[in-house]
CSV table of C-alpha atoms and ligand atoms in Angstrom, one decimal:
chain,number,residue,atom,x,y,z
A,196,UNK,CA,0.0,0.0,0.0
A,197,UNK,CA,1.4,3.4,-1.0
A,198,UNK,CA,0.6,6.5,1.0
A,199,UNK,CA,0.9,9.9,-0.7
A,200,UNK,CA,1.2,13.2,1.1
A,201,UNK,CA,0.3,15.9,-1.4
A,202,UNK,CA,1.4,18.7,1.0
A,203,UNK,CA,5.0,17.5,0.9
A,204,UNK,CA,5.1,16.6,-2.8
A,205,UNK,CA,7.1,19.0,-4.9
A,206,UNK,CA,5.8,17.5,-8.2
A,207,UNK,CA,9.2,16.5,-9.4
A,208,UNK,CA,7.5,13.6,-11.3
A,209,UNK,CA,10.2,11.1,-10.4
A,210,UNK,CA,7.6,8.6,-9.2
A,211,UNK,CA,5.7,9.0,-12.5
A,212,UNK,CA,8.9,8.1,-14.4
A,213,UNK,CA,9.7,5.3,-12.1
A,214,UNK,CA,6.3,3.6,-12.5
A,215,UNK,CA,6.8,1.1,-15.3
A,216,UNK,CA,3.2,-0.1,-15.6
A,217,UNK,CA,1.2,3.1,-15.5
A,218,UNK,CA,0.6,2.9,-11.7
A,219,UNK,CA,1.5,6.6,-11.3
A,220,UNK,CA,0.1,9.2,-13.6
A,221,UNK,CA,0.2,13.0,-13.8
A,222,UNK,CA,-3.0,14.8,-14.9
A,223,UNK,CA,-4.1,18.4,-14.6
A,224,UNK,CA,-1.3,19.2,-12.1
A,225,UNK,CA,-2.1,16.2,-9.8
A,226,UNK,CA,-0.4,12.9,-9.3
A,227,UNK,CA,-2.6,9.8,-9.2
A,228,UNK,CA,-1.7,6.5,-7.8
A,229,UNK,CA,-3.5,3.3,-8.9
A,230,UNK,CA,-3.1,1.4,-5.7
A,231,UNK,CA,-4.8,-1.6,-7.3
A,232,UNK,CA,-1.9,-1.9,-9.7
A,233,UNK,CA,0.0,-4.9,-8.3
A,234,UNK,CA,2.6,-4.9,-11.2
A,235,UNK,CA,4.3,-1.8,-9.9
A,236,UNK,CA,7.3,-2.1,-7.5
A,237,UNK,CA,5.7,0.3,-4.9
A,238,UNK,CA,8.5,0.0,-2.4
A,239,UNK,CA,11.0,1.1,-5.1
A,240,UNK,CA,8.7,4.0,-6.2
A,241,UNK,CA,8.3,5.2,-2.6
A,242,UNK,CA,12.1,5.0,-2.1
A,243,UNK,CA,13.0,7.4,-5.0
A,244,UNK,CA,10.8,10.3,-3.7
A,245,UNK,CA,13.3,13.0,-2.8
A,246,UNK,CA,11.1,14.6,-0.1
A,247,UNK,CA,9.6,11.4,1.4
A,248,UNK,CA,6.1,12.3,0.3
A,249,UNK,CA,5.6,8.6,-0.5
A,250,UNK,CA,5.5,5.9,2.1
A,251,UNK,CA,5.2,2.3,1.4
A,252,UNK,CA,3.5,0.1,4.0
A,253,UNK,CA,3.5,-3.6,3.4
A,254,UNK,CA,0.0,-5.0,3.7
A,255,UNK,CA,-0.5,-7.3,6.7
A,256,UNK,CA,-3.2,-9.7,5.6
A,257,UNK,CA,-2.9,-11.7,8.8
A,258,UNK,CA,-4.6,-8.8,10.6
A,259,UNK,CA,-7.8,-9.4,8.6
A,260,UNK,CA,-8.1,-13.1,9.5
A,261,UNK,CA,-10.9,-13.8,12.0
A,262,UNK,CA,-10.1,-15.9,14.9
A,263,UNK,CA,-12.0,-19.2,15.2
A,264,UNK,CA,-12.4,-20.6,18.6
A,265,UNK,CA,-12.0,-24.4,18.9
B,228,SF4,S1,8.6,11.6,-6.4
B,228,SF4,FE1,7.7,12.5,-4.5
B,228,SF4,S2,8.0,14.7,-4.7
B,228,SF4,FE2,8.3,13.8,-6.7
B,228,SF4,S3,6.3,13.9,-7.7
B,228,SF4,FE3,6.5,11.9,-6.8
B,228,SF4,S4,5.5,12.1,-4.7
B,228,SF4,FE4,6.0,14.2,-5.5
């Protein structure tokens, strides 16, 4: 899961260039992230942001599992 803080972003577009599968796009002065795009290397995209406006948080699917009592 990628988290984007628009207030920090300086619109350098490095993340747009880094996205190889169209997961990050720039339209009308705004950056859009297609979080459903699982082909992108989101950890890598987050790591290249020069101002840390992007944060990558690994999904923890185990938290969603319901506990079943014996
Ligand atoms: S790399 Fe970071 S600062 Fe540059 S456009 Fe993307 S989110 Fe904004």
